[in-house]
CSV table of C-alpha atoms and ligand atoms in Angstrom, one decimal:
chain,number,residue,atom,x,y,z
A,212,MET,CA,-13.1,-27.3,4.4
A,213,ALA,CA,-14.1,-27.6,8.0
A,214,ARG,CA,-11.1,-26.8,10.3
A,215,THR,CA,-10.6,-26.9,14.3
A,216,LEU,CA,-9.5,-23.6,15.9
A,217,PHE,CA,-6.3,-25.3,16.7
A,218,GLU,CA,-5.9,-25.6,12.5
A,219,LYS,CA,-7.0,-21.9,11.8
A,220,VAL,CA,-4.8,-20.3,14.6
A,221,TRP,CA,-1.7,-22.4,13.5
A,222,ASP,CA,-2.2,-21.8,9.8
A,223,ALA,CA,-2.7,-18.1,10.4
A,224,HIS,CA,0.8,-18.0,12.4
A,225,ALA,CA,2.9,-20.4,10.2
A,226,VAL,CA,6.0,-18.6,8.8
A,227,ARG,CA,7.5,-21.6,7.0
A,228,ARG,CA,7.6,-25.3,7.0
A,229,LEU,CA,11.1,-26.1,8.3
A,230,PRO,CA,13.1,-29.2,6.7
A,231,ASN,CA,12.9,-31.3,10.0
A,232,GLY,CA,9.1,-31.3,9.7
A,233,GLN,CA,8.4,-28.5,12.3
A,234,THR,CA,6.4,-25.4,11.6
A,235,GLN,CA,8.0,-21.9,12.6
A,236,LEU,CA,5.3,-20.0,14.2
A,237,TYR,CA,4.9,-16.4,14.9
A,238,VAL,CA,4.5,-15.7,18.6
A,239,GLY,CA,1.8,-13.1,19.2
A,240,LEU,CA,2.4,-12.7,22.9
A,241,HIS,CA,5.6,-13.7,25.1
A,242,LEU,CA,5.2,-13.6,28.8
A,243,ILE,CA,8.3,-13.6,31.1
A,244,HIS,CA,9.3,-13.9,34.5
A,245,GLU,CA,12.2,-13.6,36.6
A,246,VAL,CA,13.1,-17.5,37.0
A,247,THR,CA,13.5,-18.7,33.2
A,248,SER,CA,14.5,-15.4,31.8
A,249,PRO,CA,18.1,-14.4,33.0
A,250,GLN,CA,20.0,-17.1,31.0
A,251,ALA,CA,18.0,-16.2,28.0
A,252,PHE,CA,19.0,-12.5,28.2
A,253,ASP,CA,22.4,-13.5,29.0
A,254,GLU,CA,22.7,-15.5,25.9
A,255,LEU,CA,21.1,-12.6,24.0
A,256,LYS,CA,23.8,-10.1,25.2
A,257,LEU,CA,26.6,-12.7,24.6
A,258,ARG,CA,25.5,-12.6,20.6
A,259,GLY,CA,24.7,-8.9,20.5
A,260,TRP,CA,21.0,-9.7,19.7
A,261,ARG,CA,18.2,-7.4,20.6
A,262,VAL,CA,14.7,-8.3,21.4
A,263,ALA,CA,12.5,-8.6,18.4
A,264,ALA,CA,9.2,-7.5,19.5
A,265,PRO,CA,9.6,-5.8,23.2
A,266,ASP,CA,6.0,-4.5,22.6
A,267,ARG,CA,4.9,-8.1,22.5
A,268,THR,CA,6.8,-9.2,25.5
A,269,PHE,CA,5.6,-8.8,29.1
A,270,ALA,CA,7.1,-9.5,32.3
A,271,THR,CA,6.1,-10.2,35.9
A,272,VAL,CA,7.6,-11.5,39.3
A,273,ASP,CA,6.1,-14.5,40.6
A,274,HIS,CA,8.0,-17.7,40.9
A,275,ILE,CA,10.3,-16.8,43.5
A,276,VAL,CA,9.0,-13.6,45.2
A,277,PRO,CA,8.2,-14.1,49.0
A,278,THR,CA,4.5,-13.6,49.8
A,279,ARG,CA,4.9,-13.0,53.5
A,280,SER,CA,6.8,-9.5,53.2
A,281,GLN,CA,7.6,-8.4,49.8
A,282,ALA,CA,9.6,-5.2,50.9
A,283,ARG,CA,12.9,-4.7,48.9
A,284,PRO,CA,15.4,-5.8,49.1
A,285,PHE,CA,14.2,-9.4,49.6
A,286,ALA,CA,15.6,-11.2,52.7
A,287,ASP,CA,16.4,-14.3,50.3
A,288,LEU,CA,19.4,-13.1,48.2
A,289,MET,CA,18.6,-15.6,45.3
A,290,ALA,CA,14.9,-13.9,45.1
A,291,GLU,CA,16.4,-10.4,45.1
A,292,THR,CA,19.2,-11.2,42.5
A,293,MET,CA,16.7,-12.7,40.1
A,294,THR,CA,14.1,-9.9,40.4
A,295,ALA,CA,16.8,-7.2,40.0
A,296,ALA,CA,18.1,-8.8,37.0
A,297,LEU,CA,14.5,-9.1,35.4
A,298,GLU,CA,14.2,-5.5,36.2
A,299,ARG,CA,17.7,-4.6,34.8
A,300,ASN,CA,16.8,-6.6,31.6
A,301,CYS,CA,13.4,-5.1,31.2
A,302,ARG,CA,14.7,-1.5,31.4
A,303,GLU,CA,17.4,-2.3,28.8
A,304,TYR,CA,15.2,-4.1,26.2
A,305,GLY,CA,12.1,-1.8,26.7
A,306,ILE,CA,9.9,-4.6,28.0
A,307,PRO,CA,6.9,-3.7,30.3
A,308,LEU,CA,7.3,-5.1,33.7
A,309,PHE,CA,4.4,-5.7,36.2
A,310,ASP,CA,6.7,-5.5,39.2
A,311,LEU,CA,5.2,-5.3,43.0
A,312,ALA,CA,5.1,-1.7,42.8
A,313,SER,CA,2.9,-1.8,39.6
A,314,GLY,CA,-0.4,-3.2,41.3
A,315,ALA,CA,-0.7,-5.4,38.6
A,316,GLN,CA,2.0,-8.0,39.6
A,317,GLY,CA,1.0,-11.6,40.1
A,318,ILE,CA,1.2,-15.2,38.6
A,319,VAL,CA,1.9,-14.9,34.7
A,320,HIS,CA,-1.1,-17.0,34.0
A,321,VAL,CA,-3.5,-15.2,36.2
A,322,ILE,CA,-2.2,-11.6,35.1
A,323,GLY,CA,-2.2,-12.4,31.3
A,324,PRO,CA,-5.8,-12.8,31.2
A,325,GLU,CA,-7.1,-10.4,33.8
A,326,LEU,CA,-5.0,-7.5,31.9
A,327,GLY,CA,-6.8,-8.6,28.7
A,328,LEU,CA,-3.3,-9.6,27.0
A,329,THR,CA,-4.5,-13.0,26.4
A,330,GLN,CA,-7.0,-13.0,23.4
A,331,PRO,CA,-8.7,-15.5,21.1
A,332,GLY,CA,-6.8,-16.5,18.1
A,333,MET,CA,-3.2,-15.9,19.4
A,334,THR,CA,-0.2,-17.8,19.8
A,335,ILE,CA,1.3,-17.4,23.3
A,336,CYS,CA,4.4,-18.7,24.8
A,337,CYS,CA,5.9,-18.4,28.3
A,338,GLY,CA,8.8,-20.2,30.1
A,339,ASP,CA,6.4,-22.2,32.3
A,340,SER,CA,4.8,-25.3,31.6
A,341,HIS,CA,1.3,-23.9,32.7
A,342,THR,CA,0.9,-22.0,29.9
A,343,SER,CA,-2.0,-23.9,28.4
A,344,THR,CA,-4.1,-21.6,30.9
A,345,HIS,CA,-4.4,-19.1,28.3
A,346,GLY,CA,-5.8,-21.6,25.7
A,347,ALA,CA,-9.2,-21.0,27.8
A,348,PHE,CA,-9.7,-17.9,25.6
A,349,GLY,CA,-9.2,-20.0,22.2
A,350,ALA,CA,-5.5,-19.3,22.0
A,351,ILE,CA,-2.8,-21.6,21.1
A,352,ALA,CA,-0.9,-21.2,24.3
A,353,PHE,CA,2.3,-23.3,25.4
A,354,GLY,CA,5.1,-23.7,27.8
A,355,ILE,CA,8.6,-23.4,26.6
A,356,GLY,CA,12.3,-24.1,28.1
A,357,THR,CA,14.7,-21.5,28.7
A,358,SER,CA,16.5,-21.9,25.6
A,359,GLN,CA,13.3,-21.5,23.7
A,360,VAL,CA,12.7,-18.5,25.6
A,361,ARG,CA,16.0,-17.1,24.2
A,362,ASP,CA,14.7,-18.1,20.7
A,363,VAL,CA,11.3,-16.4,21.0
A,364,LEU,CA,12.8,-12.9,22.2
A,365,ALA,CA,15.3,-12.9,19.6
A,366,SER,CA,12.9,-13.8,16.9
A,367,GLN,CA,9.5,-13.8,18.2
A,368,THR,CA,8.8,-17.2,16.5
A,369,LEU,CA,9.5,-20.7,17.4
A,370,ALA,CA,10.0,-24.1,15.7
A,371,VAL,CA,7.0,-26.2,16.9
A,372,SER,CA,6.1,-29.7,15.7
A,373,PRO,CA,2.7,-30.1,14.5
A,374,LEU,CA,-0.2,-31.9,17.1
A,375,LYS,CA,-3.2,-33.5,16.6
A,376,VAL,CA,-6.5,-32.5,18.0
A,377,ARG,CA,-8.4,-34.4,20.7
A,378,ARG,CA,-12.2,-33.2,21.3
A,379,ILE,CA,-13.0,-33.7,25.1
A,380,ASP,CA,-16.9,-33.3,25.6
A,381,VAL,CA,-18.1,-32.9,29.2
A,382,THR,CA,-21.6,-33.5,29.0
A,383,GLY,CA,-24.6,-32.8,31.1
A,384,ALA,CA,-24.3,-30.7,34.4
A,385,LEU,CA,-21.8,-31.0,37.3
A,386,GLY,CA,-23.0,-31.9,40.6
A,387,HIS,CA,-23.2,-29.8,43.7
A,388,GLY,CA,-19.8,-29.7,45.2
A,389,VAL,CA,-18.3,-30.6,41.9
A,390,TYR,CA,-15.8,-28.0,40.3
A,391,ALA,CA,-13.6,-27.6,37.2
A,392,LYS,CA,-10.8,-29.0,39.3
A,393,ASP,CA,-12.6,-32.3,39.7
A,394,VAL,CA,-13.4,-32.2,35.9
A,395,ILE,CA,-9.7,-31.7,34.9
A,396,LEU,CA,-8.5,-34.4,37.8
A,397,SER,CA,-11.2,-36.6,36.5
A,398,ILE,CA,-10.0,-36.3,32.7
A,399,ILE,CA,-6.4,-36.9,33.6
A,400,GLY,CA,-7.3,-39.9,35.6
A,401,ARG,CA,-9.1,-41.0,32.7
A,402,LEU,CA,-6.8,-40.6,29.9
A,403,GLY,CA,-3.4,-40.8,32.0
A,404,VAL,CA,-0.6,-38.4,32.6
A,405,ASN,CA,0.7,-39.3,29.1
A,406,GLY,CA,-2.6,-39.6,27.3
A,407,GLY,CA,-2.4,-36.3,25.8
A,408,THR,CA,1.3,-36.6,24.1
A,409,GLY,CA,1.1,-35.5,20.6
A,410,TYR,CA,-2.3,-33.9,21.0
A,411,ALA,CA,-4.1,-30.4,21.8
A,412,TYR,CA,-7.0,-31.0,23.8
A,413,GLU,CA,-10.1,-29.0,22.7
A,414,TYR,CA,-12.7,-29.2,25.5
A,415,GLY,CA,-16.5,-28.6,24.8
A,416,GLY,CA,-19.9,-30.0,25.9
A,417,ASP,CA,-22.5,-28.4,28.0
A,418,ALA,CA,-20.6,-28.5,31.2
A,419,ILE,CA,-17.7,-26.7,29.8
A,420,ASP,CA,-19.9,-24.4,27.9
A,421,ARG,CA,-21.6,-23.1,31.1
A,422,MET,CA,-18.3,-22.8,32.9
A,423,SER,CA,-17.0,-19.1,33.7
A,424,MET,CA,-13.6,-18.0,32.2
A,425,ASP,CA,-12.2,-18.7,35.7
A,426,GLU,CA,-13.3,-22.4,35.4
A,427,ARG,CA,-12.2,-23.0,31.7
A,428,MET,CA,-8.8,-21.6,32.9
A,429,THR,CA,-8.4,-24.0,35.7
A,430,ILE,CA,-9.4,-27.0,33.0
A,431,CYS,CA,-6.8,-25.6,30.4
A,432,ASN,CA,-4.0,-24.9,32.9
A,433,MET,CA,-3.8,-28.6,33.6
A,434,SER,CA,-3.8,-29.9,30.2
A,435,ILE,CA,-0.2,-30.3,30.3
A,436,GLU,CA,-0.5,-32.6,33.2
A,437,GLY,CA,-2.5,-35.0,30.9
A,438,GLY,CA,0.5,-34.8,28.6
A,439,ALA,CA,-1.3,-32.4,26.4
A,440,ARG,CA,1.0,-29.6,25.4
A,441,ILE,CA,-2.2,-27.2,24.5
A,442,GLY,CA,-5.7,-27.2,26.0
A,443,TYR,CA,-8.1,-24.9,24.7
A,444,VAL,CA,-11.8,-23.7,24.7
A,445,ASN,CA,-13.6,-22.3,21.5
A,446,PRO,CA,-14.3,-18.6,22.0
A,447,ASP,CA,-18.0,-17.6,22.8
A,448,GLU,CA,-20.1,-14.9,24.6
A,449,THR,CA,-18.6,-15.9,28.2
A,450,THR,CA,-14.9,-15.1,26.6
A,451,VAL,CA,-15.9,-11.8,24.9
A,452,ALA,CA,-17.8,-10.4,28.0
A,453,TYR,CA,-15.0,-11.5,30.1
A,454,LEU,CA,-12.2,-9.3,27.7
A,455,ARG,CA,-14.6,-6.3,27.2
A,456,GLY,CA,-13.0,-3.4,28.9
A,457,ARG,CA,-10.0,-5.0,29.9
A,458,ARG,CA,-6.7,-2.7,30.0
A,459,PHE,CA,-5.0,-4.3,26.7
A,460,ALA,CA,-8.3,-5.6,25.0
A,461,PRO,CA,-8.9,-4.2,21.8
A,462,ALA,CA,-10.5,-0.6,22.5
A,463,ALA,CA,-13.9,0.3,21.9
A,464,GLU,CA,-13.8,0.9,18.3
A,465,THR,CA,-12.1,-2.1,17.3
A,466,PHE,CA,-13.8,-4.4,19.6
A,467,ASP,CA,-16.4,-5.4,17.6
A,468,ARG,CA,-14.2,-6.2,15.0
A,469,ALA,CA,-11.9,-8.3,17.0
A,470,VAL,CA,-15.1,-10.1,18.1
A,471,ALA,CA,-16.3,-10.9,14.6
A,472,TRP,CA,-12.8,-12.4,14.1
A,473,TRP,CA,-12.4,-14.4,17.3
A,474,ARG,CA,-16.1,-16.2,16.6
A,475,SER,CA,-14.8,-17.1,13.1
A,476,LEU,CA,-12.0,-19.2,14.9
A,477,ALA,CA,-14.2,-21.4,16.7
A,478,SER,CA,-14.1,-25.0,15.2
A,479,ASP,CA,-16.2,-25.6,12.4
A,480,PRO,CA,-19.1,-28.1,12.5
A,481,GLY,CA,-17.7,-31.2,10.9
A,482,ALA,CA,-14.2,-30.4,11.7
A,483,ALA,CA,-12.1,-33.7,11.9
A,484,TYR,CA,-10.4,-34.8,15.2
A,485,GLY,CA,-7.6,-37.3,15.9
A,486,ASP,CA,-9.5,-38.6,18.7
A,487,ARG,CA,-12.8,-37.9,20.7
A,488,VAL,CA,-13.8,-38.6,24.4
A,489,THR,CA,-16.8,-38.0,26.1
A,490,LEU,CA,-17.1,-38.0,30.0
A,491,ARG,CA,-20.6,-37.5,31.7
A,492,GLY,CA,-20.7,-34.4,34.2
A,493,GLU,CA,-23.0,-36.2,36.3
A,494,ASP,CA,-20.5,-39.0,36.9
A,495,ILE,CA,-17.8,-36.7,38.2
A,496,GLU,CA,-17.4,-36.7,42.2
A,497,PRO,CA,-15.1,-34.2,44.2
A,498,THR,CA,-11.7,-35.7,43.1
A,499,VAL,CA,-8.5,-35.9,45.3
A,500,THR,CA,-4.9,-37.1,44.2
A,501,TRP,CA,-3.6,-39.9,46.4
A,502,GLY,CA,-0.4,-40.4,44.8
A,503,ILE,CA,2.4,-38.7,43.1
A,504,THR,CA,1.2,-37.6,39.6
A,505,PRO,CA,-1.9,-36.0,38.9
A,506,GLY,CA,-3.4,-38.8,37.3
A,507,GLN,CA,-3.3,-40.8,40.4
A,508,SER,CA,-6.7,-39.4,41.8
A,509,ILE,CA,-10.0,-41.1,43.2
A,510,GLY,CA,-13.3,-39.7,44.1
A,511,VAL,CA,-13.6,-38.5,47.7
A,512,SER,CA,-15.7,-41.5,48.4
A,513,GLY,CA,-13.1,-43.8,47.0
A,514,ARG,CA,-10.2,-46.0,48.6
A,515,ILE,CA,-6.5,-46.0,47.8
A,516,PRO,CA,-5.8,-48.6,45.3
A,517,VAL,CA,-4.5,-52.0,46.1
A,518,PRO,CA,-1.4,-52.6,44.0
A,519,ALA,CA,-2.2,-56.3,43.6
A,520,GLU,CA,-5.6,-55.4,42.0
A,521,THR,CA,-4.3,-53.0,39.5
A,522,GLU,CA,-3.4,-53.4,36.1
A,523,ALA,CA,0.0,-54.8,35.3
A,524,ALA,CA,1.4,-52.0,33.4
A,525,GLN,CA,0.5,-49.5,36.2
A,526,ARG,CA,1.2,-51.8,39.4
A,527,SER,CA,4.9,-50.6,40.0
A,528,GLY,CA,3.7,-47.0,39.9
A,529,VAL,CA,0.9,-47.5,42.2
A,530,GLU,CA,3.2,-49.5,44.7
A,531,GLU,CA,5.5,-46.5,44.5
A,532,ALA,CA,3.0,-44.0,45.2
A,533,VAL,CA,1.3,-46.1,47.9
A,534,SER,CA,4.6,-46.5,49.3
A,535,PHE,CA,5.8,-42.7,49.3
A,536,MET,CA,2.5,-41.3,50.5
A,537,GLY,CA,2.7,-44.0,53.2
A,538,TRP,CA,-1.0,-45.0,52.8
A,539,SER,CA,-2.5,-48.5,53.5
A,540,ALA,CA,-3.6,-50.0,50.5
A,541,GLY,CA,-7.6,-50.0,50.5
A,542,GLN,CA,-8.0,-47.3,52.8
A,543,PRO,CA,-10.5,-44.5,52.4
A,544,ILE,CA,-9.2,-40.9,51.2
A,545,ALA,CA,-11.9,-39.0,53.2
A,546,GLY,CA,-10.6,-38.7,56.7
A,547,THR,CA,-7.0,-38.7,55.9
A,548,PRO,CA,-5.5,-36.2,58.4
A,549,ILE,CA,-3.7,-33.0,56.6
A,550,ASN,CA,-1.0,-30.7,58.3
A,551,VAL,CA,-0.9,-27.9,55.6
A,552,ALA,CA,-3.7,-26.2,53.4
A,553,PHE,CA,-2.5,-24.3,50.4
A,554,LEU,CA,-5.1,-21.9,48.8
A,555,GLY,CA,-3.5,-20.5,45.7
A,556,SER,CA,-1.5,-21.1,42.1
A,557,CYS,CA,-2.6,-20.3,38.7
A,558,THR,CA,-4.8,-23.4,38.9
A,559,ASN,CA,-6.9,-22.1,41.4
A,560,GLY,CA,-5.8,-18.5,42.7
A,561,ARG,CA,-8.2,-16.3,41.3
A,562,LEU,CA,-11.1,-14.4,42.8
A,563,SER,CA,-13.9,-16.7,42.2
A,564,ASP,CA,-11.8,-19.6,44.0
A,565,LEU,CA,-11.2,-17.4,46.8
A,566,ARG,CA,-14.8,-16.6,47.1
A,567,GLU,CA,-15.8,-20.3,46.9
A,568,ALA,CA,-13.4,-21.2,49.7
A,569,ALA,CA,-14.2,-18.3,52.0
A,570,ARG,CA,-18.0,-19.3,51.9
A,571,ILE,CA,-16.8,-22.9,53.1
A,572,VAL,CA,-14.5,-21.3,55.6
A,573,ARG,CA,-17.1,-18.3,57.0
A,574,GLY,CA,-17.6,-18.6,60.8
A,575,HIS,CA,-15.4,-21.7,61.3
A,576,LYS,CA,-11.7,-22.2,62.7
A,577,VAL,CA,-8.9,-24.0,61.1
A,578,ALA,CA,-7.9,-27.1,62.9
A,579,ALA,CA,-5.5,-26.8,65.5
A,580,GLN,CA,-2.8,-28.8,63.9
A,581,VAL,CA,-3.4,-27.2,60.6
A,582,ARG,CA,-1.3,-24.3,58.9
A,583,ALA,CA,-3.3,-22.6,56.5
A,584,ILE,CA,-2.3,-20.1,53.7
A,585,VAL,CA,-4.1,-18.2,51.2
A,586,VAL,CA,-2.0,-16.7,48.3
A,587,PRO,CA,-4.0,-14.6,45.8
A,588,GLY,CA,-2.8,-15.2,42.4
A,589,SER,CA,-2.4,-11.5,41.6
A,590,GLN,CA,-2.3,-8.1,43.3
A,591,ALA,CA,-5.5,-7.6,41.6
A,592,VAL,CA,-7.2,-10.5,43.1
A,593,GLY,CA,-5.8,-9.7,46.5
A,594,VAL,CA,-7.6,-6.3,46.3
A,595,ALA,CA,-10.8,-7.3,44.7
A,596,ALA,CA,-10.8,-10.0,47.4
A,597,GLU,CA,-10.0,-7.4,50.4
A,598,ARG,CA,-12.6,-5.0,48.9
A,599,GLU,CA,-15.3,-7.9,49.5
A,600,GLY,CA,-13.8,-8.7,52.9
A,601,LEU,CA,-12.7,-12.2,52.1
A,602,ASP,CA,-9.3,-11.8,53.9
A,603,GLU,CA,-11.2,-11.1,57.0
A,604,ILE,CA,-13.2,-14.3,56.7
A,605,PHE,CA,-9.8,-16.1,56.0
A,606,ARG,CA,-8.0,-14.2,59.0
A,607,GLU,CA,-10.8,-14.9,61.4
A,608,ALA,CA,-10.6,-18.6,60.7
A,609,GLY,CA,-7.1,-18.7,61.2
A,610,PHE,CA,-5.5,-18.5,57.7
A,611,ASP,CA,-2.6,-16.4,56.9
A,612,TRP,CA,-3.5,-14.1,54.2
A,613,ARG,CA,-0.6,-13.3,51.9
A,614,GLY,CA,0.9,-11.4,48.9
A,615,ALA,CA,0.5,-12.4,45.3
A,616,GLY,CA,2.8,-15.0,43.9
A,617,CYS,CA,3.5,-19.0,43.1
A,618,SER,CA,4.3,-19.7,46.5
A,619,MET,CA,3.6,-23.4,47.7
A,620,CYS,CA,2.9,-24.4,44.4
A,621,LEU,CA,6.5,-25.0,43.6
A,622,ALA,CA,8.2,-23.6,46.9
A,623,MET,CA,10.8,-21.6,45.5
A,624,ASN,CA,10.2,-19.4,48.1
A,625,PRO,CA,9.9,-19.9,52.0
A,626,ASP,CA,6.4,-21.2,51.6
A,627,ARG,CA,7.1,-25.1,51.8
A,628,LEU,CA,6.4,-28.1,53.4
A,629,ASP,CA,8.5,-29.5,56.3
A,630,GLY,CA,9.6,-33.3,56.5
A,631,ARG,CA,6.5,-35.8,55.8
A,632,GLU,CA,3.7,-33.2,56.2
A,633,ILE,CA,0.7,-33.8,53.9
A,634,CYS,CA,-0.7,-30.7,52.2
A,635,ALA,CA,-4.4,-30.1,50.8
A,636,SER,CA,-3.4,-28.0,47.8
A,637,SER,CA,-5.4,-26.1,45.1
A,638,SER,CA,-2.4,-26.5,42.8
A,639,ASN,CA,-1.5,-28.6,40.0
A,640,ARG,CA,1.5,-30.9,40.5
A,641,ASN,CA,2.1,-33.7,43.3
A,642,PHE,CA,5.2,-34.8,42.3
A,643,LYS,CA,7.7,-35.9,45.2
A,644,GLY,CA,9.3,-33.0,46.5
A,645,ARG,CA,7.3,-30.3,44.5
A,646,GLN,CA,6.2,-28.3,47.5
A,647,GLY,CA,9.7,-28.1,48.9
A,648,SER,CA,10.2,-31.1,51.2
A,649,PRO,CA,11.7,-34.1,49.3
A,650,THR,CA,9.3,-36.3,51.7
A,651,GLY,CA,6.6,-33.9,51.7
A,652,ARG,CA,3.1,-35.0,50.4
A,653,THR,CA,0.7,-33.3,48.4
A,654,LEU,CA,-3.1,-34.1,47.8
A,655,LEU,CA,-4.6,-31.7,44.9
A,656,MET,CA,-8.2,-30.9,45.0
A,657,SER,CA,-10.6,-28.1,44.7
A,658,PRO,CA,-10.5,-24.8,46.7
A,659,ALA,CA,-13.7,-25.6,48.4
A,660,MET,CA,-12.2,-29.0,49.6
A,661,VAL,CA,-9.1,-27.2,50.6
A,662,ALA,CA,-11.1,-25.0,52.7
A,663,ALA,CA,-13.2,-27.9,54.2
A,664,ALA,CA,-10.0,-30.0,54.9
A,665,ALA,CA,-8.5,-26.7,56.5
A,666,ILE,CA,-11.5,-26.6,59.0
A,667,THR,CA,-11.9,-30.2,59.9
A,668,GLY,CA,-8.2,-31.4,59.5
A,669,VAL,CA,-8.9,-34.2,57.4
A,670,VAL,CA,-9.7,-34.7,53.7
A,671,THR,CA,-13.4,-33.9,53.7
A,672,ASP,CA,-16.5,-34.6,51.0
A,673,VAL,CA,-17.6,-30.9,50.6
A,674,ARG,CA,-20.9,-32.0,49.8
A,675,ALA,CA,-21.5,-33.5,53.0
A,676,TRP,CA,-19.7,-30.3,54.4
A,677,GLU,CA,-22.3,-28.1,52.7
A,678,THR,CA,-25.3,-29.9,54.3
A,679,ARG,CA,-23.8,-29.9,57.6
A,680,ALA,CA,-22.5,-26.1,57.6
B,963,SF4,S1,1.4,-21.0,40.0
B,963,SF4,FE1,2.8,-22.9,39.7
B,963,SF4,S2,2.3,-23.8,38.1
B,963,SF4,FE2,1.7,-21.8,38.0
B,963,SF4,S3,3.1,-20.3,37.1
B,963,SF4,FE3,3.7,-20.6,39.4
B,963,SF4,S4,5.1,-22.2,39.3
B,963,SF4,FE4,3.9,-22.4,37.5
């Protein structure tokens, strides 16, 4: 019977059906970090349990690490305490840790793929919502809470409710200046932030097929912002080429066998889907969020919605967002002044993102009123960017070049907005307070759009920028 990749991977990892209708799934890879693991380890210790599969558990520090000075001990006591606790727990339970001294530290969803830990056909968990990123490889990957981190540490399994699969095709070709970020913001804008509830999203179509792994990761990363717990792309030649030779990918003699299995996991022709949605790549514009959820977005040539003209079901949400953001209803989004430009995060902090932003920035200066920072997604991304001279391009333009970490994506470290500042951000969430100030305002957009906004000081259509530069 024709099956989707989701069904094949799910069935291969199902331990048993539980009386409550959930399935106990075996977890192939458990990624942990300093913020959601301490309480889980404390509970393990209390009960005298051991870690079931330390060889399938990998740790890094990313959420709270400072990015300006990463010398130990950290100036922030909380950051130092959490990092030291993770180091202690990893030592005690024999878990490999990619710490700041390792050269392989970085955001958990950046280092998993770049180390080759993330592979097609895996079940992957991490105590961070954006674990859906790893689905770009054809894995079933989802974020979990701290009590589930404990469960996976203790049993290497997890109770999960079954999902339907929605196939999302992006057909045709993307226009010049349109990126993966614009595609996923458009998908969420169309289906809504709760539209994916109960679904895994399978992405396909010509535009997705042509994307690099970095771009596919950007798409899958934000699946959770559309309410889908999981997002994935069927493995293909792009996936195989990315993984070949990576540190934890199968070694030479087993790689070909692995590839044969990975290929067999792709959804079968004729597989049944719970729903199907198609977007035309040609219709997608550079996209910017104007509100307080990732679903409140418009094309850069668009205008802030007028609450009275929106559907009744959405009106109060639109009113709240327009009021919080301080907009005049109907004003164009292009030309909106910004105070901060943030390039980084597990959505758009990879080498290809920094290359694209540097291409826009080269030879220009950051606008006088803008504070601009670049935070590579991992130490490896930072080193590769420096080898290409990208750090110099950013520094000469007036950007701060920082160490790897989550940084201003969630502002658990000193990288944060002040007061009512408006931030052009390549991250994934624009909730109230997400970037550290309860009244701060976040505009999500592609790295190229962040770069253009940093230079002009206002939201700028990168398509016009490219003509101008
Ligand atoms: S960059 Fe943001 S979303 Fe990604 S892992 Fe860090 S905090 Fe989570």
